[in-house]
Structures are given as C-alpha cells and as structure tokens.
Short mmCIF file of C-alpha atoms and ligand atoms in Angstrom, two decimals:
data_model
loop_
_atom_site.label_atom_id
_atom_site.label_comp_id
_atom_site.label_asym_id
_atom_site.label_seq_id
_atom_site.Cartn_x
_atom_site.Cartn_y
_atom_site.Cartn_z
CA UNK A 168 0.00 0.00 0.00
CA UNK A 169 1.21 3.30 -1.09
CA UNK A 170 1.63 5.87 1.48
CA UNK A 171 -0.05 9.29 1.15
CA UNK A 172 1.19 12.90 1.81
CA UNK A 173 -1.39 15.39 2.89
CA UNK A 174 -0.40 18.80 2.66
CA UNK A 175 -2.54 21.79 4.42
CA UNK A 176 -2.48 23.89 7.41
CA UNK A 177 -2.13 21.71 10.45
CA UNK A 178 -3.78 22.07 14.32
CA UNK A 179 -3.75 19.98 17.13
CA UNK A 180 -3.54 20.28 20.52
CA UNK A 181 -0.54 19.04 23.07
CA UNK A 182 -2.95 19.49 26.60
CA UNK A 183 -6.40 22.10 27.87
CA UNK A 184 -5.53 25.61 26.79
CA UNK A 185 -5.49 27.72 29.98
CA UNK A 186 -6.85 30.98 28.00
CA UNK A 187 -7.24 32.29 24.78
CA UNK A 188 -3.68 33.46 24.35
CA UNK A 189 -1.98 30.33 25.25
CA UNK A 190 -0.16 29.10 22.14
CA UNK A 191 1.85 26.24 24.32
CA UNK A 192 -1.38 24.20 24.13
CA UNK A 193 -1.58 23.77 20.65
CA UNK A 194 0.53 23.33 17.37
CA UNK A 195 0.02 25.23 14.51
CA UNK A 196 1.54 24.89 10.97
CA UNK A 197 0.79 26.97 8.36
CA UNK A 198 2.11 24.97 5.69
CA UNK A 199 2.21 21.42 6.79
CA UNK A 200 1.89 18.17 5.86
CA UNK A 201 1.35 14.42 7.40
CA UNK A 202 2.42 11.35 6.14
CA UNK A 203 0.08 8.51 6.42
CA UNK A 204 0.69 4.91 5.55
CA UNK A 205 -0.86 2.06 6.57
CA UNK A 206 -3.93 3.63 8.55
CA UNK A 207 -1.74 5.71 11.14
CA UNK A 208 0.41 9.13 10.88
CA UNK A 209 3.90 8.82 9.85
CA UNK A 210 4.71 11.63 10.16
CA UNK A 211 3.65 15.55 11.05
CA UNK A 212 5.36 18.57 10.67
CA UNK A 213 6.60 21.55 7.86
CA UNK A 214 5.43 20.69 4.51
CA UNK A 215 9.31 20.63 3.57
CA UNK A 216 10.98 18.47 6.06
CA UNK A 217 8.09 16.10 5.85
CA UNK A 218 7.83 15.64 1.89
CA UNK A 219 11.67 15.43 2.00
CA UNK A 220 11.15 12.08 4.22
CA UNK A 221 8.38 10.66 2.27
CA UNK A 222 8.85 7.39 -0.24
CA UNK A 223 9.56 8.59 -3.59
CA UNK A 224 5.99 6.94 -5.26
CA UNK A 225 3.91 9.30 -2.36
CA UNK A 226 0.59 10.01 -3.44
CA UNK A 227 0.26 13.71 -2.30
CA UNK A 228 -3.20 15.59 -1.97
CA UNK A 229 -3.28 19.12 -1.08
CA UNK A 230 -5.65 20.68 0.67
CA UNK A 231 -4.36 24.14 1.13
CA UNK A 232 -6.16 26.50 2.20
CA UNK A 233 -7.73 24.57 4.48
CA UNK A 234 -7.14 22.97 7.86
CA UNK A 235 -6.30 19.83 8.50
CA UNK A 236 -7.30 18.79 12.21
CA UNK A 237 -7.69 15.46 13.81
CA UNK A 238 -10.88 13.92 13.62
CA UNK A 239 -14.09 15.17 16.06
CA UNK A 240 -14.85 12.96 18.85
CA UNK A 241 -18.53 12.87 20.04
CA UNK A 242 -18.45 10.98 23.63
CA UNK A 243 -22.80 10.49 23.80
CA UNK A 244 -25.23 9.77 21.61
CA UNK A 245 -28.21 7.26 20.58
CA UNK A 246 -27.89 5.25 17.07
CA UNK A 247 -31.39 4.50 17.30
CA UNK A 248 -32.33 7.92 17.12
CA UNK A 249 -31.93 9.19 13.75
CA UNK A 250 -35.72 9.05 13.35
CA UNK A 251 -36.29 10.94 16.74
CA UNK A 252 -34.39 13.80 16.44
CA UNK A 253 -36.54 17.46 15.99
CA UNK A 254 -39.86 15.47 18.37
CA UNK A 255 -41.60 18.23 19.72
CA UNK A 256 -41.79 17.63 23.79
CA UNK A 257 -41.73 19.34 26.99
CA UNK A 258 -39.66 17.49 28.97
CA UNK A 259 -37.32 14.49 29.13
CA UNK A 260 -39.50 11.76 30.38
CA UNK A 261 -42.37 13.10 27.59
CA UNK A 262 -39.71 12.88 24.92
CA UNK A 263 -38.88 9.65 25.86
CA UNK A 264 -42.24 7.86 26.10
CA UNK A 265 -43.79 9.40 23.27
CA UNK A 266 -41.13 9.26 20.61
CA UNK A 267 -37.84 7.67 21.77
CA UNK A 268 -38.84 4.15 23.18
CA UNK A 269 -41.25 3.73 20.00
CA UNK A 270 -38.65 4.90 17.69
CA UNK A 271 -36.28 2.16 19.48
CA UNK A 272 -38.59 -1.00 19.27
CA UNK A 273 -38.44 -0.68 15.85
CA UNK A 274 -34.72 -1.75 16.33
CA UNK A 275 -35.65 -5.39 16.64
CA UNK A 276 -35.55 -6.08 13.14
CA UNK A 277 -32.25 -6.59 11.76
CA UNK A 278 -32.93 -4.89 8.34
CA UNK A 279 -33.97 -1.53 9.92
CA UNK A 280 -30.70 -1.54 11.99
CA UNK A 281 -28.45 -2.24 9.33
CA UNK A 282 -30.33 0.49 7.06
CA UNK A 283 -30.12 3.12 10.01
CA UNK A 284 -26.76 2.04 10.88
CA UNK A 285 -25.29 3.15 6.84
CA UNK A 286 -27.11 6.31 7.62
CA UNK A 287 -25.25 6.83 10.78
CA UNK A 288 -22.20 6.39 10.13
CA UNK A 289 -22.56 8.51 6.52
CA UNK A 290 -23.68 11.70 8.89
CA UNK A 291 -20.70 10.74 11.23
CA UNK A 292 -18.09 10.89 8.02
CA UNK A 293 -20.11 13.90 6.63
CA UNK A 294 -19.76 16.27 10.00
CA UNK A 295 -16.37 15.18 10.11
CA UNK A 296 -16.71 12.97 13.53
CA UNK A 297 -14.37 9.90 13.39
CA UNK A 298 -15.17 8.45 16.75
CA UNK A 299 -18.60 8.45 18.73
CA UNK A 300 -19.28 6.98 22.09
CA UNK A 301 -22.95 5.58 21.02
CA UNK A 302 -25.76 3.75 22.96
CA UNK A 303 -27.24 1.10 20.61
CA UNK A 304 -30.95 0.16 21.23
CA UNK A 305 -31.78 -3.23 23.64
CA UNK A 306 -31.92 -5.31 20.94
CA UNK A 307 -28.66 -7.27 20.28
CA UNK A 308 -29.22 -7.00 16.71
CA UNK A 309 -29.00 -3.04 16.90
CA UNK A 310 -25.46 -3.84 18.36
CA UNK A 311 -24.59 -6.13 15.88
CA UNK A 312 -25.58 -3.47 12.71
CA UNK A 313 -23.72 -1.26 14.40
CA UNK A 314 -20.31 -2.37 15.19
CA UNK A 315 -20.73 -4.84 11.50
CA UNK A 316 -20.82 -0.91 9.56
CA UNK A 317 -17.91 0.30 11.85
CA UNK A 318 -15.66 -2.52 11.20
CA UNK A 319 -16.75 -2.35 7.45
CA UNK A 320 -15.95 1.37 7.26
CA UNK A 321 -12.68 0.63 9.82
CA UNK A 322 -13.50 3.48 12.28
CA UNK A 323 -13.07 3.78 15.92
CA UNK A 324 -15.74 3.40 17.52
CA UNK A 325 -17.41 2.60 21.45
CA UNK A 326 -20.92 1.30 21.63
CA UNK A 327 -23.19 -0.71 24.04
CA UNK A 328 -25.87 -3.04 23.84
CA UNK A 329 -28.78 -0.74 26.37
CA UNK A 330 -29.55 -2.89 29.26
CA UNK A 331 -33.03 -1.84 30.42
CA UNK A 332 -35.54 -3.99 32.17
CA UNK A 333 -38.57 -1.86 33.45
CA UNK A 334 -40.27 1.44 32.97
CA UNK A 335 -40.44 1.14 28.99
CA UNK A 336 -42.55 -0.68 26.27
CA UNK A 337 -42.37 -4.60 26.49
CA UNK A 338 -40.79 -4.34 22.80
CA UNK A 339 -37.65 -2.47 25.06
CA UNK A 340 -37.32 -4.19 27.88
CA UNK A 341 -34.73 -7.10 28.48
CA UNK A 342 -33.85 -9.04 31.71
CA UNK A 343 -31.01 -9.15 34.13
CA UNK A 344 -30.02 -12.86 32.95
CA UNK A 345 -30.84 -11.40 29.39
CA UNK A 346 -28.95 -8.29 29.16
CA UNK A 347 -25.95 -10.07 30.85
CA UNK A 348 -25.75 -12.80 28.42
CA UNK A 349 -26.41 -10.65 25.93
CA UNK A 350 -23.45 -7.85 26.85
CA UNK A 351 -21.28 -10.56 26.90
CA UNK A 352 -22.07 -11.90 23.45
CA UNK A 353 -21.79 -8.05 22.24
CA UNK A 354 -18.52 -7.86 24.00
CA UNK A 355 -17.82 -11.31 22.29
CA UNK A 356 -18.32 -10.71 19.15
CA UNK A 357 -17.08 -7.46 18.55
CA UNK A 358 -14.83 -6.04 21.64
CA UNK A 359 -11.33 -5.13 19.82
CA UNK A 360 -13.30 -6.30 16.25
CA UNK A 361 -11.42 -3.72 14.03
CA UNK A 362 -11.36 -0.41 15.98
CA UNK A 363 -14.86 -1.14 18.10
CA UNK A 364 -14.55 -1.39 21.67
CA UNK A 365 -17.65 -2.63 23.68
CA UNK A 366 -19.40 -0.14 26.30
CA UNK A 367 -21.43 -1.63 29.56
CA UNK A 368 -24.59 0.36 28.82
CA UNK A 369 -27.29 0.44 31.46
CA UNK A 370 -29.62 3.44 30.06
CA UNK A 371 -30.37 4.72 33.36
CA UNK A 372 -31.29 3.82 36.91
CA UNK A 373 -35.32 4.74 36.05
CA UNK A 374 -35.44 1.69 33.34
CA UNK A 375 -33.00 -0.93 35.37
CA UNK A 376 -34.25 -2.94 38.28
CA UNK A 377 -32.17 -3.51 41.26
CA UNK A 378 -31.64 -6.94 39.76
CA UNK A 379 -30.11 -5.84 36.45
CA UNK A 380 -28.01 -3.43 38.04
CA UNK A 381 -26.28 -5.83 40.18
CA UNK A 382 -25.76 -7.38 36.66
CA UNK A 383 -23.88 -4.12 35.86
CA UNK A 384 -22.03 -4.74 38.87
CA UNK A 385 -21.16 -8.28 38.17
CA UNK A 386 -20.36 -7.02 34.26
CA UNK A 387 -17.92 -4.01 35.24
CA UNK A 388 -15.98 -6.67 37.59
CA UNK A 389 -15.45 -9.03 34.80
CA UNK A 390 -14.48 -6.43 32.11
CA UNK A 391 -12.46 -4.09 34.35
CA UNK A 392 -11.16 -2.29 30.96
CA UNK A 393 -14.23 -1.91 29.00
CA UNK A 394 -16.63 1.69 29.14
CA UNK A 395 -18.92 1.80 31.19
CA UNK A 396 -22.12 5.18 29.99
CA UNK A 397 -25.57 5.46 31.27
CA UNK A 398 -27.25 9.19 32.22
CA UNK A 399 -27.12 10.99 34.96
CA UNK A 400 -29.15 14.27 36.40
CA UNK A 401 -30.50 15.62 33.49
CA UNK A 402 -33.76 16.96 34.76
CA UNK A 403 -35.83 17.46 37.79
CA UNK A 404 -38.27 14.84 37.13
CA UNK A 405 -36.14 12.33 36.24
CA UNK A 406 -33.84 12.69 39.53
CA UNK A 407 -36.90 13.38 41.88
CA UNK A 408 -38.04 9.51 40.09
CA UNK A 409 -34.98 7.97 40.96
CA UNK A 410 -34.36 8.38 44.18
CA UNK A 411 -38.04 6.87 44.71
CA UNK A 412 -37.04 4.12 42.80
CA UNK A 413 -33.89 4.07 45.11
CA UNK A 414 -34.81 5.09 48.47
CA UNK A 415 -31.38 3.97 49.89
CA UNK A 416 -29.23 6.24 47.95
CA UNK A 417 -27.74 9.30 49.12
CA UNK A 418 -28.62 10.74 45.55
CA UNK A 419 -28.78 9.83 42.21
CA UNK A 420 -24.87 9.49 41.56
CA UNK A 421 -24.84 7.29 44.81
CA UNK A 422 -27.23 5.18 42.73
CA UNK A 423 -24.16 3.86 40.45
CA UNK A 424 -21.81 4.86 42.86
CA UNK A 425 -23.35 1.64 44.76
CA UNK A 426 -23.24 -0.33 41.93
CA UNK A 427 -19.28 0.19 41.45
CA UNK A 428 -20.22 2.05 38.06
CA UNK A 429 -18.18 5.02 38.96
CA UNK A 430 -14.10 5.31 37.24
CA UNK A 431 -12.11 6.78 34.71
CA UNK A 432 -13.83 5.09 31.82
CA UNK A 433 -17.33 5.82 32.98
CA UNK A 434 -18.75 8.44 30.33
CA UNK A 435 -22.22 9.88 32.60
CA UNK A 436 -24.36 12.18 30.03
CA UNK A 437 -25.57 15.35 31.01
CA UNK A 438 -24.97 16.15 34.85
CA UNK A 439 -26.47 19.58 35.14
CA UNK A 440 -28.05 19.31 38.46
CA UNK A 441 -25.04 17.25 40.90
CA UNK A 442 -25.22 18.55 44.13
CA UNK A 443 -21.61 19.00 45.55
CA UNK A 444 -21.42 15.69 47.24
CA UNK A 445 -22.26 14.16 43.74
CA UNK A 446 -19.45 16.29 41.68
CA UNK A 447 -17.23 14.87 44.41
CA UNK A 448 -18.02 11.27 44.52
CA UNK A 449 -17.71 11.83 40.39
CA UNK A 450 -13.76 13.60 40.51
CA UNK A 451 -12.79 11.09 43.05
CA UNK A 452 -13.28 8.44 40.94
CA UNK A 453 -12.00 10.01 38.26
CA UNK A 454 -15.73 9.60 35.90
CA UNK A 455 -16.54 11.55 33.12
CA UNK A 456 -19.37 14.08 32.89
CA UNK A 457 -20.60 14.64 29.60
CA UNK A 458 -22.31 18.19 28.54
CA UNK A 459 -24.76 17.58 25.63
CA UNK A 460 -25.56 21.39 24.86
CA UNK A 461 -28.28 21.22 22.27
CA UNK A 462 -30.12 18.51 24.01
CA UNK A 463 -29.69 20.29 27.22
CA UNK A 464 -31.13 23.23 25.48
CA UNK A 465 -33.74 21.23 23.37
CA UNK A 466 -35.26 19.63 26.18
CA UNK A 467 -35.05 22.59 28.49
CA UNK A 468 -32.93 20.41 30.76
CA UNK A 469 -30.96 23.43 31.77
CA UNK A 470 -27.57 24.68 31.78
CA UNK A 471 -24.58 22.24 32.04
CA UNK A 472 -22.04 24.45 34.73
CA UNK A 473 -18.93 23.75 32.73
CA UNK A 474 -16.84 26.15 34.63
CA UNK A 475 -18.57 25.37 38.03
CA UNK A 476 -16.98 21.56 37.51
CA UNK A 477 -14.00 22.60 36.16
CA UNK A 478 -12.80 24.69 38.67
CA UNK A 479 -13.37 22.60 41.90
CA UNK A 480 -11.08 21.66 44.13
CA UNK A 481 -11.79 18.71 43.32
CA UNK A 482 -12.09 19.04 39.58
CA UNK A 483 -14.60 16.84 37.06
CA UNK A 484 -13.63 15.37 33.79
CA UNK A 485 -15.83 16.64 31.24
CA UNK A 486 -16.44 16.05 27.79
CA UNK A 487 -18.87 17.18 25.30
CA UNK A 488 -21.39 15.51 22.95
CA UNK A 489 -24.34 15.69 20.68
CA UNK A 490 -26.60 12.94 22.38
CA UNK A 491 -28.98 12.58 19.15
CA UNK A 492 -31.59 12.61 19.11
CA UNK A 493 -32.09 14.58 22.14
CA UNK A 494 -29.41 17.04 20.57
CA UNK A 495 -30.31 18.44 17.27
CA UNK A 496 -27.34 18.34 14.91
CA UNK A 497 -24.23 15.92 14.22
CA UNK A 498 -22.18 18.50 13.96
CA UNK A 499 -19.53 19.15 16.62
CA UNK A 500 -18.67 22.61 15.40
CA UNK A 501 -22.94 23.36 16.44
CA UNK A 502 -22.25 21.42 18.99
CA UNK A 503 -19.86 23.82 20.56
CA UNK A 504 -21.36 26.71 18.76
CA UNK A 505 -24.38 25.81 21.39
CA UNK A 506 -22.19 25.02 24.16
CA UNK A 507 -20.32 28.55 24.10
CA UNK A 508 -24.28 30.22 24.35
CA UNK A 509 -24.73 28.36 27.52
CA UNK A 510 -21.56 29.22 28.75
CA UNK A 511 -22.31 33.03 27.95
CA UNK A 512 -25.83 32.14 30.00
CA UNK A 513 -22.99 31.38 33.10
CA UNK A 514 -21.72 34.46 32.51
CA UNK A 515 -18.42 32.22 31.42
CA UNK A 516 -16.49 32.00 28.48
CA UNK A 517 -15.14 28.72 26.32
CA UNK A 518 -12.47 30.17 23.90
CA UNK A 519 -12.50 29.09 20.36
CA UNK A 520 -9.18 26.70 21.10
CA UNK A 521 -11.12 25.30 24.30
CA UNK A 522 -13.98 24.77 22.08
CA UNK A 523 -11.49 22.44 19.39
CA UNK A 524 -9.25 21.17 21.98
CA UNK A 525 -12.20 19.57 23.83
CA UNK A 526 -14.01 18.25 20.52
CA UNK A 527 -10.49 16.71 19.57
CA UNK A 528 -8.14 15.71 22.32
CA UNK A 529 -9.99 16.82 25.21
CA UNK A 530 -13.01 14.07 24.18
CA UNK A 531 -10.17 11.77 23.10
CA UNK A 532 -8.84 11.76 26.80
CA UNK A 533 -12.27 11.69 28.37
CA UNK A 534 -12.35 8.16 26.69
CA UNK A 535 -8.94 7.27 27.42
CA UNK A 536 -7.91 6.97 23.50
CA UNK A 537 -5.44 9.50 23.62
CA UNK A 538 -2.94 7.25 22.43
CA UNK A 539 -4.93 6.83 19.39
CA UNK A 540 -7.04 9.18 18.26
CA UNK A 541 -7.58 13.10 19.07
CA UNK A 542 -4.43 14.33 18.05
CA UNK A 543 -1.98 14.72 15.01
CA UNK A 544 1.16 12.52 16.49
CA UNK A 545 3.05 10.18 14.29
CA UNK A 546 2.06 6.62 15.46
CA UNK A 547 -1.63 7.24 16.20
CA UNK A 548 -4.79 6.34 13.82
CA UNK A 549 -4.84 8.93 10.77
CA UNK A 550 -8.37 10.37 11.37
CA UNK A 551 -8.92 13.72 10.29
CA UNK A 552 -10.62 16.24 9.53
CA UNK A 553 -10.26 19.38 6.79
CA UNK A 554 -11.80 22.24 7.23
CA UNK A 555 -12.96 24.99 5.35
CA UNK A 556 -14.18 28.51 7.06
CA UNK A 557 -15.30 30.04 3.54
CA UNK A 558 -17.80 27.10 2.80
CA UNK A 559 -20.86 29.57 2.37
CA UNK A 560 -21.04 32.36 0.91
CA UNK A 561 -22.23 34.26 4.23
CA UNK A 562 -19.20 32.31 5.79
CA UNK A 563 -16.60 33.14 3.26
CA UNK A 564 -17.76 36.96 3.55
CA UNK A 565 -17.34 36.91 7.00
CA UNK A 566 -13.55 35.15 6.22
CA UNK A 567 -12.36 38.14 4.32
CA UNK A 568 -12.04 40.12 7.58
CA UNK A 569 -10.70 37.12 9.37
CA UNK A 570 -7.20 37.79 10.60
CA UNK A 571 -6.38 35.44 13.46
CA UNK A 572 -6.12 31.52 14.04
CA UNK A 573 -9.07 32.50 17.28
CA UNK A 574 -11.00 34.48 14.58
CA UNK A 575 -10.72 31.34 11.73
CA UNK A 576 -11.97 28.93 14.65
CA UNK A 577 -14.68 30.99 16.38
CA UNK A 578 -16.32 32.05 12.56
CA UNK A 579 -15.85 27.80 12.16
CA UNK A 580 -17.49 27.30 15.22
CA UNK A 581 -20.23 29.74 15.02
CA UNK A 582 -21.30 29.71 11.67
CA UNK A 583 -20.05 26.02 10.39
CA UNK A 584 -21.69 22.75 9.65
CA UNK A 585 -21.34 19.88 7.53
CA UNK A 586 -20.77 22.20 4.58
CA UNK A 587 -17.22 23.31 6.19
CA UNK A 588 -16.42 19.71 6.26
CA UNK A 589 -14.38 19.47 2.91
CA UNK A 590 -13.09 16.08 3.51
CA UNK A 591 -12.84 13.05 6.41
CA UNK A 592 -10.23 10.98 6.56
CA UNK A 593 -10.84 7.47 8.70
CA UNK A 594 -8.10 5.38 9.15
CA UNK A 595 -5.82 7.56 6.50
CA UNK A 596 -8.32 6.86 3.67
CA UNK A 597 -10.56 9.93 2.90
CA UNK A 598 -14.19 8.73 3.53
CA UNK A 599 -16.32 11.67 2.86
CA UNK A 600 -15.31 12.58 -0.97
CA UNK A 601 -15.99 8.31 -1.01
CA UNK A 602 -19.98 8.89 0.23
CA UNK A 603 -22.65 7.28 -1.53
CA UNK A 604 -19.73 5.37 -3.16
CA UNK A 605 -20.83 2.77 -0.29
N1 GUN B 765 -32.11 9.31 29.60
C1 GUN B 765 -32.40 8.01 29.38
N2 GUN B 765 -32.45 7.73 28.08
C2 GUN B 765 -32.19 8.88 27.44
C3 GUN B 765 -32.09 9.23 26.06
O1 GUN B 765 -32.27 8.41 25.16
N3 GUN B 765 -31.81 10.54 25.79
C4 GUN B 765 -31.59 11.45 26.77
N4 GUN B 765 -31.30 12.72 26.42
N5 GUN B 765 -31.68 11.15 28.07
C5 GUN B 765 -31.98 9.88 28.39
ZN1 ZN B 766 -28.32 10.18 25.91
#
C-alpha cells in the first residue's frame, strides 16, 4: 500500500488551553503536511521536512487553504435515534415515552438496523466525527448493525448493547439474565473487532431494576477495561423519580456509585443538576461528565455548569457531545457553537481553542484513547478532519475580515456545519469525498 502525503495547514492540541492566548497548548503549521501509511500518521510537521522524508511513489493531496485537524470525537449519543431527532416535547421523560422508546422498538428487526446504521455512520463521516461513544438500542441485533458498519468502514468506535428492564414498552425491555448474556455476546463478538470497543450500557437507573443493576455490577468486575455510559441528572423529574425508585441512595450518583459504576472510563451524560457531594463522589473516581448542549437546550434540561466543575477543588472530567436525538445536529462545530451560548448564560467563556481542543483531544482523553485518536502525532490512527471557514457564501464573507487563528476557529465554530467539512479521513483513507460510493 502506497503511502499518502497530505499537505494543508495543520492544528492539534498538546494538553487544555489555559486561556485564549496560550499558544503552548496547541501546534500550529501553516504549511504542513502528514504522512500517512498504513492507517496511522507517519509523520507531522513543515510541509518541507516532511515531503523530504516521504517514499519517492507518495501520493500527495493538497488541501491548502484549508485545515487539517484530527478527527471530532462525540463521547454520547443514541444510534437509534436518527428518526427521533426534531420530536416536539416538553420534557425528558415526555420525549422519551412518546417518541424515543417507539422509535427504538423498531430496532428489533435486523434490516432496519443495518439500514439506520449506513445512515449513521454517513452523517458521522459527513460532520467530520471519526469516533462516537454511542448507545445502541436493547436489541442485540441493533449492536450487531452497528459495530458490523464500523468494522466495514474501519472506524473507531465505542458502543453498548442498552440494558433496560422496566419502565419502557415490552418491545424495550430485556432481563437481568438477558442483558448479561447478551453484553457478553456483544462484548464477544465485537470487543477489539477492528477499531470497536464494547461499552457496559445500562440506560439509566429509572429503566433498570435492582436486579439488572447488580448485573452491571457483576459485568464491570469481569471487564475491568471496557466503558462503562448510562445518564445521569438531566432533569428534575427524572432525579426526583430515581431516588423513589432508590430510596437507599444518598442521591442519584450514589445510585451507580453503589453499583461500582463510577471510574475513569465511565462516560455519565448530562450532569447539570449534581449537588456538591455528587461532583465529588464523580472527581474522586475520576468519571466523566458529559455536557450535551443542544439537548440540554432542546429539552429545556438546563444549563450544564462547565466552569462550576471545572474549577473545583476537586475538579470533574468533562467532555462534550451531541446525544442525538435529544441534541439536534451531528455537527460538533454546532455542537460547541451551542455550548459557548450556555456558557455566555454562566456568565463564562469557552475560547474558540477550548472549544477544538475539547471536541479533539480533550473528548479523546475523556475516553482514554489518547494514544490513538484526538491528536496529530506520528504513530496514532490517521483520522482527520479538513476544514474549510469560507464554505458559504455568508461564511466566506465573513472570512475576508478574518485575521487570526481564534478568529478562523470561532467564525468555524459559530457559523459552520457539515458544509465546512471538505473532507474526512478514517483510518488515513478519505471517507467523505468516497460517500454514496458505499
Ligand atoms: N435518559 C435516558 N435515556 C435517554 C435518552 O435516550 N436521551 C436522553 N437525552 N436522556 C436519556
Ligand atoms: Zn443520551
């Protein structure tokens, strides 16, 4: 296989910028170029000193202007839920039992999980999103037409079977003995498949029993290694319902906390409402809390204190996400275009390099893939993705009077969607000029 030479303006991030005018955190090269062979970066650096390294027979594609970043990494969302997104509700628990769980039984039949699971993963390559941390529906089949596209299309992905034995539609619900056999045969089949890895996916504690999550328990002991996700404190309702289900819980964290589902590869979506002894309990254990901004907003869930957990003494992990269908776009750069508004509702600020440092390696450490995705180093998996800040023609107006790095990311950011994407690379092949090609 012939190695390729990508040539372009290069960004990626070394650690968490501390403010907007911290150019240690990143590395910037305005005329750069990676080598890629075999699937993983060769090489990174000037264009010169690279293309001087390269094999003579390089096949070189330049994508100058534009810039060349690692791929986005979206850390929560729902497969199933293609067909739910843009459901008019009030609330969470509406939104779930009048579109979502419907939406999801139809996820028993093979054929309509392997057709929504080619549509998923075209929107992923589209938005320019390489990796997503997704929750597949209850059905093992949803699993399998998942992680069967993902190793087809060789991307990196982390997905779970939904455990969920109450509280739903029959056509949802699974047992304890059921969704444990069943995990294990997901994590059996496909569990280091390719680039999958295999999530322990309990929805949440409203639709487990006691029963199944002592199944969890049982799980997470066996597969030490594996991601654990499930929700967390999204909305009044939904927390004042759980600790009725749970009346021996300090609070809803103590919930999984009891169940030994808190650590550092625990991925809990939304968190907006933790009390302090929650946050705690969450940074001691080093879990993740993941901010879905247009759901949050969508569902009126409210506002996801970014800062507030970030500044502890006893600091969260965070990451960010889109959680479709509760979110309402697949784009990351929307994503944090939404996530900076709530921010500015904190009276806070997220910078336009906090903003791309936490879609790329910020999200990549959340998952503990650093080693492998997020970033531009020689030796990790060559996903990427270009970008173009003059993809409109309202966007390439506003790029004429563009005149800093912050200025090219923020106008990205604010104003970009899948039309900015000008190409996806997975695995060092491009993947989005090869849509519909599938
Ligand atoms: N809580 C439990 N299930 C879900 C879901 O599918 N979406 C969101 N946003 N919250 C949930
Ligand atoms: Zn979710």
């Amino acid at each position: 296989m012939t190695s390729t030479l990508i040539r372009g303006r290069l960004l990626s991030f070394h650690r968490e910028p501390q403010s907007i005018d911290d150019t240690a955190a990143y590395a910037y090269e305005s005329d750069g170029a990676l080598l890629l062979d075999n699937g993983m970066i060769k090489a990174a650096g000037p264009y010169s000193t690279v293309k001087a390294a390269a094999p003579q027979d390089v096949t070189e594609i330049d994508h100058r202007p534009h810039l060349i970043m690692p791929g986005f990494i979206d850390t929560h969302l729902h497969f199933p839920q293609m067909q739910v997104m843009a459901s008019y509700a009030a609330n969470l628990l509406e939104w779930l039992n009048t579109y979502t769980f419907p939406e999801e039984c139809r996820f028993v039949e093979t054929a309509h999980a392997e057709r929504i699971a080619v549509h998923f993963f075209d929107e992923m390559v589209r938005h320019g999103t390489t990796t997503a941390t997704a929750y597949c529906s209850v059905h093992k089949a949803s699993a399998d037409a998942f992680f069967a596209e993902s190793l087809k299309r060789d991307m990196c992905m982390v997905a779970g079977k939904v455990m969920m034995d109450r509280n739903a539609p029959q056509g949802l619900l699974d047992t304890p003995q059921m969704s444990y056999d069943e995990t294990r045969a997901v994590i059996a089949d496909w569990h280091g498949r390719g680039r999958n890895h295999v999530a322990i996916t309990p929805r949440f504690a409203i639709t487990s029993t006691p029963e199944q999550m002592e199944v969890t328990k049982s799980l997470v002991r066996e597969f030490p290694d594996l991601h654990v996700q499930t929700h967390l404190s999204e909305n009044r309702d939904e927390i004042a319902f759980t600790c009725e289900l749970y009346p021996e819980a300090k609070d809803y964290t103590d919930v999984y906390a009891r169940y030994g589902l808190l650590g550092p590869k625990s991925l809990f979506g939304h968190c907006i409402h933790l009390s302090e002894r929650e946050a705690d309990a969450m940074s001691e254990t080093g879990s993740v809390a993941v901010f879905c901004p247009t759901s949050n907003l969508f569902l009126g869930s409210g506002l996801f204190p970014l800062r507030a957990l970030m500044r502890r003494q006893k600091p969260v992990r965070v990451s960010v996400a889109s959680d479709i269908g509760g979110g309402t776009s697949y784009s990351m750069l929307k994503t944090l275009d939404e996530a900076y508004k709530i921010l500015q509702l904190q009276g806070e600020r997220l910078n336009p390099f906090d903003s791309f440092y936490m879609m790329t390696r910020g999200n990549a450490e959340a998952l503990s893939l650093v080693d492998r995705i997020g970033t531009l180093e020689p030796g990790t998996d060559a996903d990427l993705t270009v970008l173009n800040m003059a993809a409109t023609p309202a966007m390439a107006l506003r790029a004429e009077v563009v005149n800093s790095l912050a200025d090219e990311l923020f106008l990205l950011q604010t104003m970009g969607d899948d039309r900015a994407i000008v190409e996806t690379y997975v695995a060092g092949k491009p993947a989005k000029s090869s849509l519909g090609a599938n």
